[in-house]
Amino acid sequence: MRSPKTYQLTIADINKLFAVLKEKYAIYAPVRIPSGGRYSGQDSILYREVERYEEIEFRERSTYAMKEVITPITQTLFYFTDDEFRESKLEDSRDLLVFGRACDINAIKIQDQIYYENGGIADPFYQRRREKVKFALIECQEQFDGCFCCSTGSNVTDMHSIAFSFGEDGAYIEVKDDCFSKYFDGCGETDYEITFPAENKLKVDFPVIDNLDLANKLKSHPMWDEFDARCIACGACTVACSTCTCFETTDIIYTQNGKAGERRRTCSSCMVDGFDRMARGACFRHKISEKYRYKILHKVYGHNARFHTGPMCVGCGRCSARCPQLIGYPETLNKLSKAIKEIKQEEEVSHAQ
């Protein structure tokens, strides 16, 4: 891969570029959906296939994460009859060019770990789509409420092939991947440099749980009790999360004898009642506080204990933005850090005695 070059293109030039790119790539980016939000008159910003520069919403954070392009909310895995099954086909034979911010792209690293490395067997339905993806970085020129990517080390990425610094009249485009160089032949180069956030307004004391004994002691800490009253276990935080991967599989039957149908994978949440219910009604976590505790400790400790690559969080802030109860995830992390200090201080006192 050669040294990156940066070009300045007008909106008209970018639309011409997209027209050429879409022959090989389905281009996905955040798109504003008028009156599609939680409340009447409120917009939502969702990932959709785009054809023109003007469709892309680059001024605000998307409501839901980029992961939905690779792992849709609902997808059919295979079709079956009484004596055979057939794997579903991808709806588009083209590769994917997906626009996302540094935190969004870093979140895909975590998705890759879970779908490729969890158990040593790659998920074929994830793999077949993931292998077709290239990333276009959206430069973060302003910060959004609740962002703390610098606290998680997710403010910088090198996974992108090209990068866009969006503006009202056009964009600066940095080209890293050689396979995109041909699309910029004849374009004028500039010395503009794509930058990454260096500091967030919101700073989080991200907790470090370095052993299982400490994790087990945290389970009984009283900090979790408040969430029985505050959290309603709706799952909005995990559905919006950039890194969560919980899903359920369901067989949809076409006939009364149950011998023909399809198996679907649908996004779900460890926060939703019934997600951990087993045979004969057995359940791991009955109280809402137990569900919330499980989610937090998995992101802070469980994921890192398995993969040794840090927390399962990129600091995008979507979970807090989507919570109808206004529960702040960064606030919970700071409380967890405080609880860890309390436990360690108690241990020091105990050992001194």
Coordinates of C-alpha atoms in Angstrom, one line a residue:
M1 CA 0.0 0.0 0.0
R2 CA 1.4 3.4 -1.1
S3 CA 1.5 6.5 1.0
P4 CA -2.0 8.1 1.3
K5 CA -2.9 11.0 -1.1
T6 CA -5.6 13.5 -0.5
Y7 CA -7.9 15.1 -3.1
Q8 CA -10.5 17.9 -2.9
L9 CA -13.7 17.1 -4.8
T10 CA -16.9 19.1 -5.2
I11 CA -20.3 17.6 -4.6
A12 CA -20.8 17.1 -8.3
D13 CA -17.5 15.3 -8.6
I14 CA -18.3 13.1 -5.7
N15 CA -21.6 12.1 -7.2
K16 CA -19.8 11.2 -10.4
L17 CA -17.4 9.1 -8.3
F18 CA -20.3 7.4 -6.5
A19 CA -21.9 6.6 -9.9
V20 CA -18.7 4.8 -10.9
L21 CA -18.1 3.1 -7.5
K22 CA -21.6 1.7 -7.3
E23 CA -20.8 -0.6 -10.2
K24 CA -18.5 -2.5 -7.9
Y25 CA -19.7 -1.4 -4.4
A26 CA -23.0 -1.0 -2.6
I27 CA -22.3 2.2 -0.7
Y28 CA -23.8 2.4 2.8
A29 CA -23.8 5.5 5.0
P30 CA -25.9 7.3 7.7
V31 CA -29.1 8.7 6.2
R32 CA -31.6 11.0 7.9
I33 CA -35.1 9.6 8.1
P34 CA -37.6 12.5 8.7
S35 CA -40.0 11.9 11.6
G36 CA -38.6 8.4 12.1
G37 CA -37.3 8.9 15.6
R38 CA -38.6 7.9 19.0
Y39 CA -41.0 10.9 19.3
S40 CA -43.3 12.5 16.8
G41 CA -41.4 14.9 14.6
Q42 CA -38.0 13.6 15.7
D43 CA -35.7 12.3 13.0
S44 CA -33.6 9.2 13.1
I45 CA -30.3 8.6 11.4
L46 CA -30.0 5.0 10.0
Y47 CA -27.6 3.2 7.7
R48 CA -29.0 2.9 4.2
E49 CA -27.6 2.4 0.7
V50 CA -26.8 5.7 -0.9
E51 CA -26.1 7.0 -4.4
R52 CA -25.5 10.7 -3.9
Y53 CA -23.4 12.8 -1.6
E54 CA -26.4 14.8 -0.4
E55 CA -28.0 11.7 1.1
I56 CA -25.3 11.2 3.7
E57 CA -25.8 12.7 7.2
F58 CA -22.3 13.6 8.3
R59 CA -23.2 16.3 10.9
E60 CA -24.6 14.1 13.5
R61 CA -24.0 10.6 15.0
S62 CA -26.2 7.8 13.6
T63 CA -29.0 6.6 15.8
Y64 CA -27.9 3.0 15.4
A65 CA -24.5 1.5 14.8
M66 CA -22.7 0.6 11.5
K67 CA -22.8 -3.1 12.5
E68 CA -26.3 -3.4 11.1
V69 CA -24.9 -3.3 7.6
I70 CA -22.9 -6.5 8.2
T71 CA -25.3 -8.2 10.7
P72 CA -28.8 -7.0 9.9
I73 CA -31.5 -6.9 12.6
T74 CA -33.1 -9.9 11.0
Q75 CA -31.5 -12.3 8.4
T76 CA -32.5 -15.6 7.0
L77 CA -29.7 -18.2 7.4
F78 CA -31.1 -21.1 5.5
Y79 CA -34.3 -22.6 4.1
F80 CA -35.3 -26.2 4.8
T81 CA -37.8 -28.9 3.8
D82 CA -38.2 -32.4 5.3
D83 CA -35.1 -33.8 3.6
E84 CA -32.8 -30.9 2.6
F85 CA -31.8 -27.4 3.4
R86 CA -30.4 -24.5 1.3
E87 CA -28.2 -21.6 2.6
S88 CA -29.7 -18.2 1.9
K89 CA -28.0 -16.1 -0.8
L90 CA -26.6 -12.6 -0.4
E91 CA -29.1 -10.1 -1.8
D92 CA -26.3 -8.2 -3.7
S93 CA -23.3 -9.6 -5.4
R94 CA -21.3 -6.4 -5.1
D95 CA -18.8 -5.6 -2.4
L96 CA -19.7 -3.1 0.3
L97 CA -18.2 0.4 0.9
V98 CA -19.4 1.4 4.4
F99 CA -19.0 4.9 5.9
G100 CA -18.3 5.2 9.6
R101 CA -16.4 7.1 12.2
A102 CA -13.3 5.8 13.9
C103 CA -15.2 4.4 16.9
D104 CA -17.7 2.6 14.5
I105 CA -14.8 1.0 12.5
N106 CA -13.0 0.0 15.7
A107 CA -16.2 -1.7 16.8
I108 CA -16.0 -4.0 13.9
K109 CA -12.7 -5.3 15.3
I110 CA -14.8 -6.5 18.3
Q111 CA -17.5 -8.0 16.0
D112 CA -14.7 -9.8 14.2
Q113 CA -13.4 -11.3 17.4
I114 CA -16.8 -12.6 18.4
Y115 CA -17.8 -14.0 15.0
Y116 CA -14.4 -15.3 13.9
E117 CA -12.6 -16.3 17.1
N118 CA -15.2 -17.2 19.8
G119 CA -14.8 -20.9 20.0
G120 CA -12.3 -21.2 17.1
I121 CA -14.9 -21.5 14.4
A122 CA -15.8 -18.6 12.1
D123 CA -19.5 -17.9 11.6
P124 CA -20.0 -18.4 7.9
F125 CA -23.0 -16.1 7.6
Y126 CA -20.9 -13.2 9.1
Q127 CA -17.8 -14.1 7.2
R128 CA -19.3 -14.1 3.7
R129 CA -20.5 -10.6 4.2
R130 CA -17.6 -9.2 6.2
E131 CA -15.1 -10.3 3.5
K132 CA -16.8 -8.0 1.1
V133 CA -16.5 -4.9 3.2
K134 CA -14.2 -1.9 2.9
F135 CA -14.5 1.1 5.1
A136 CA -14.7 4.8 4.3
L137 CA -13.8 6.9 7.4
I138 CA -15.9 9.9 8.3
E139 CA -13.6 12.5 9.9
C140 CA -15.0 13.7 13.3
Q141 CA -14.8 17.5 13.1
E142 CA -17.1 18.0 16.1
Q143 CA -17.9 15.9 19.2
F144 CA -21.3 14.6 20.1
D145 CA -22.9 14.5 23.6
G146 CA -21.8 11.3 25.4
C147 CA -18.8 10.5 23.2
F148 CA -15.8 9.2 25.1
C149 CA -13.8 7.3 22.5
C150 CA -10.5 8.7 23.8
S151 CA -11.1 6.9 27.1
T152 CA -11.4 3.6 25.3
G153 CA -8.6 4.1 22.8
S154 CA -11.1 4.0 19.9
N155 CA -10.5 7.5 18.6
V156 CA -8.0 6.4 16.0
T157 CA -8.2 3.6 13.3
D158 CA -6.2 2.4 10.4
M159 CA -8.8 -0.1 9.1
H160 CA -10.2 2.3 6.5
S161 CA -9.5 2.3 2.7
I162 CA -10.5 5.9 2.1
A163 CA -11.4 8.8 4.4
F164 CA -13.8 11.8 3.9
S165 CA -13.6 15.2 5.5
F166 CA -17.2 16.3 4.7
G167 CA -18.2 19.9 4.0
E168 CA -21.2 21.8 2.7
D169 CA -19.7 22.2 -0.8
G170 CA -17.7 19.0 -1.1
A171 CA -15.1 16.9 0.7
Y172 CA -11.4 16.3 1.1
I173 CA -10.8 12.6 0.4
E174 CA -7.7 10.7 1.6
V175 CA -7.0 7.5 -0.4
K176 CA -5.1 4.8 1.5
D177 CA -6.0 1.6 -0.4
D178 CA -4.4 1.1 -3.8
C179 CA -7.6 -0.4 -5.2
F180 CA -9.3 3.1 -5.0
S181 CA -6.4 5.1 -6.6
K182 CA -7.7 4.6 -10.1
Y183 CA -10.9 6.4 -9.3
F184 CA -9.0 9.6 -8.6
D185 CA -6.8 9.8 -11.7
G186 CA -6.7 13.4 -12.9
C187 CA -8.0 14.8 -9.6
G188 CA -6.0 17.6 -8.0
E189 CA -4.1 16.7 -4.9
T190 CA -4.1 18.8 -1.7
D191 CA -2.0 18.8 1.5
Y192 CA -5.1 18.4 3.7
E193 CA -4.6 15.8 6.5
I194 CA -7.4 13.8 8.0
T195 CA -7.4 14.1 11.8
F196 CA -8.8 12.1 14.7
P197 CA -10.2 13.3 18.0
A198 CA -7.4 13.9 20.5
E199 CA -9.5 14.6 23.6
N200 CA -13.1 14.3 24.6
K201 CA -15.1 16.7 26.6
L202 CA -16.4 13.7 28.5
K203 CA -13.7 11.8 30.3
V204 CA -14.4 8.4 31.7
D205 CA -12.4 6.6 34.4
F206 CA -12.7 3.3 32.6
P207 CA -12.5 0.5 35.1
V208 CA -9.9 -2.2 35.0
I209 CA -10.9 -5.6 36.4
D210 CA -7.7 -7.6 36.3
N211 CA -8.8 -10.9 37.9
L212 CA -11.8 -13.2 38.4
D213 CA -11.7 -12.8 42.1
L214 CA -12.3 -9.1 41.8
A215 CA -15.0 -9.6 39.2
N216 CA -16.9 -12.0 41.6
K217 CA -16.6 -9.5 44.5
L218 CA -18.1 -6.8 42.3
K219 CA -21.1 -8.9 41.6
S220 CA -22.3 -8.5 45.2
H221 CA -21.5 -4.8 45.5
P222 CA -24.5 -2.6 46.4
M223 CA -23.9 -0.3 43.4
W224 CA -26.2 -2.5 41.3
D225 CA -29.2 -2.2 43.5
E226 CA -30.3 1.2 42.2
F227 CA -30.9 -0.2 38.7
D228 CA -33.9 -2.3 39.8
A229 CA -35.7 0.9 40.1
R230 CA -34.1 2.9 37.3
C231 CA -33.7 0.4 34.5
I232 CA -36.8 -1.0 32.7
A233 CA -34.9 -3.8 30.8
C234 CA -36.0 -2.6 27.4
G235 CA -32.8 -3.5 25.6
A236 CA -32.5 -0.1 23.8
C237 CA -28.9 0.3 25.0
T238 CA -27.7 -3.0 23.6
V239 CA -29.6 -2.8 20.3
A240 CA -28.0 0.6 19.7
C241 CA -24.6 -0.6 20.9
S242 CA -21.7 -0.7 18.4
T243 CA -20.3 -3.9 19.8
C244 CA -23.2 -6.0 21.2
T245 CA -23.8 -9.2 19.3
C246 CA -26.6 -11.1 21.1
F247 CA -29.1 -12.8 18.9
E248 CA -31.8 -15.4 18.8
T249 CA -32.6 -18.0 16.2
T250 CA -36.2 -18.8 15.2
D251 CA -37.6 -21.3 12.8
I252 CA -40.4 -19.9 10.6
I253 CA -42.7 -22.8 9.5
Y254 CA -44.5 -22.5 6.2
T255 CA -46.7 -25.6 6.5
Q256 CA -48.7 -27.2 9.3
N257 CA -46.5 -30.3 9.4
G258 CA -43.4 -28.2 10.1
K259 CA -41.3 -29.7 7.4
A260 CA -40.8 -26.6 5.3
G261 CA -39.6 -23.1 6.4
E262 CA -36.6 -21.0 7.2
R263 CA -34.3 -20.3 10.1
R264 CA -33.7 -16.6 10.9
R265 CA -31.2 -14.9 13.1
T266 CA -32.6 -11.8 14.9
C267 CA -30.9 -9.2 17.0
S268 CA -31.7 -9.6 20.7
S269 CA -30.4 -8.5 24.1
C270 CA -29.2 -9.9 27.4
M271 CA -31.3 -7.1 29.0
V272 CA -34.6 -8.4 27.6
D273 CA -36.6 -10.6 29.9
G274 CA -36.6 -14.2 28.7
F275 CA -33.3 -14.0 26.8
D276 CA -31.5 -16.3 29.2
R277 CA -34.5 -18.6 29.9
M278 CA -33.6 -22.3 29.5
A279 CA -35.5 -25.6 29.5
R280 CA -38.2 -26.0 32.1
G281 CA -38.1 -22.3 32.8
A282 CA -34.6 -22.1 34.3
C283 CA -33.2 -18.6 34.3
F284 CA -29.8 -17.2 35.2
R285 CA -30.8 -13.6 36.0
H286 CA -34.2 -12.8 37.5
K287 CA -33.8 -9.2 38.6
I288 CA -33.2 -6.2 36.3
S289 CA -30.1 -5.3 38.4
E290 CA -28.7 -8.7 37.6
K291 CA -29.2 -8.3 33.9
Y292 CA -27.6 -4.8 34.0
R293 CA -24.7 -6.1 36.0
Y294 CA -24.1 -8.9 33.6
K295 CA -24.1 -6.5 30.7
I296 CA -21.6 -4.1 32.3
L297 CA -19.2 -6.7 33.6
H298 CA -19.2 -8.6 30.3
K299 CA -18.2 -5.4 28.5
V300 CA -15.6 -4.4 31.1
Y301 CA -14.2 -7.8 32.1
G302 CA -15.6 -10.8 30.4
H303 CA -14.7 -9.8 26.8
N304 CA -11.2 -8.8 27.7
A305 CA -10.7 -12.0 29.8
R306 CA -11.4 -14.0 26.7
F307 CA -9.7 -12.0 24.0
H308 CA -7.1 -9.9 25.9
T309 CA -7.7 -6.8 23.7
G310 CA -9.4 -4.4 26.1
P311 CA -13.0 -3.6 26.9
M312 CA -16.0 -4.4 24.7
C313 CA -16.7 -0.7 24.2
V314 CA -15.6 2.0 21.8
G315 CA -17.1 5.0 23.6
C316 CA -19.6 6.0 20.9
G317 CA -22.2 7.1 23.4
R318 CA -25.2 5.6 21.6
C319 CA -26.3 3.5 24.6
S320 CA -26.8 6.6 26.8
A321 CA -28.5 8.5 24.0
R322 CA -31.1 5.7 23.5
C323 CA -31.9 5.0 27.1
P324 CA -35.5 6.2 27.9
Q325 CA -34.6 6.2 31.6
L326 CA -31.6 8.5 31.0
I327 CA -29.1 6.0 32.5
G328 CA -25.6 7.2 31.6
Y329 CA -23.2 4.4 30.8
P330 CA -20.2 6.6 31.5
E331 CA -21.7 7.3 34.9
T332 CA -22.0 3.6 35.6
L333 CA -18.4 3.1 34.6
N334 CA -17.2 5.7 37.0
K335 CA -19.3 4.1 39.8
L336 CA -17.7 0.8 38.9
S337 CA -14.2 2.3 39.1
K338 CA -15.1 3.7 42.5
A339 CA -16.4 0.3 43.7
I340 CA -13.1 -1.4 42.6
K341 CA -11.2 1.1 44.6
E342 CA -13.4 0.4 47.7
I343 CA -12.9 -3.3 47.4
K344 CA -9.1 -3.0 47.0
Q345 CA -8.9 -0.7 49.9
E346 CA -10.9 -3.1 52.1
E347 CA -8.5 -5.9 51.0
E348 CA -5.5 -3.8 51.9
V349 CA -6.9 -3.1 55.4
S350 CA -7.7 -6.8 55.8
H351 CA -4.2 -7.8 54.9
A352 CA -2.7 -5.2 57.2
Q353 CA -4.6 -6.6 60.1

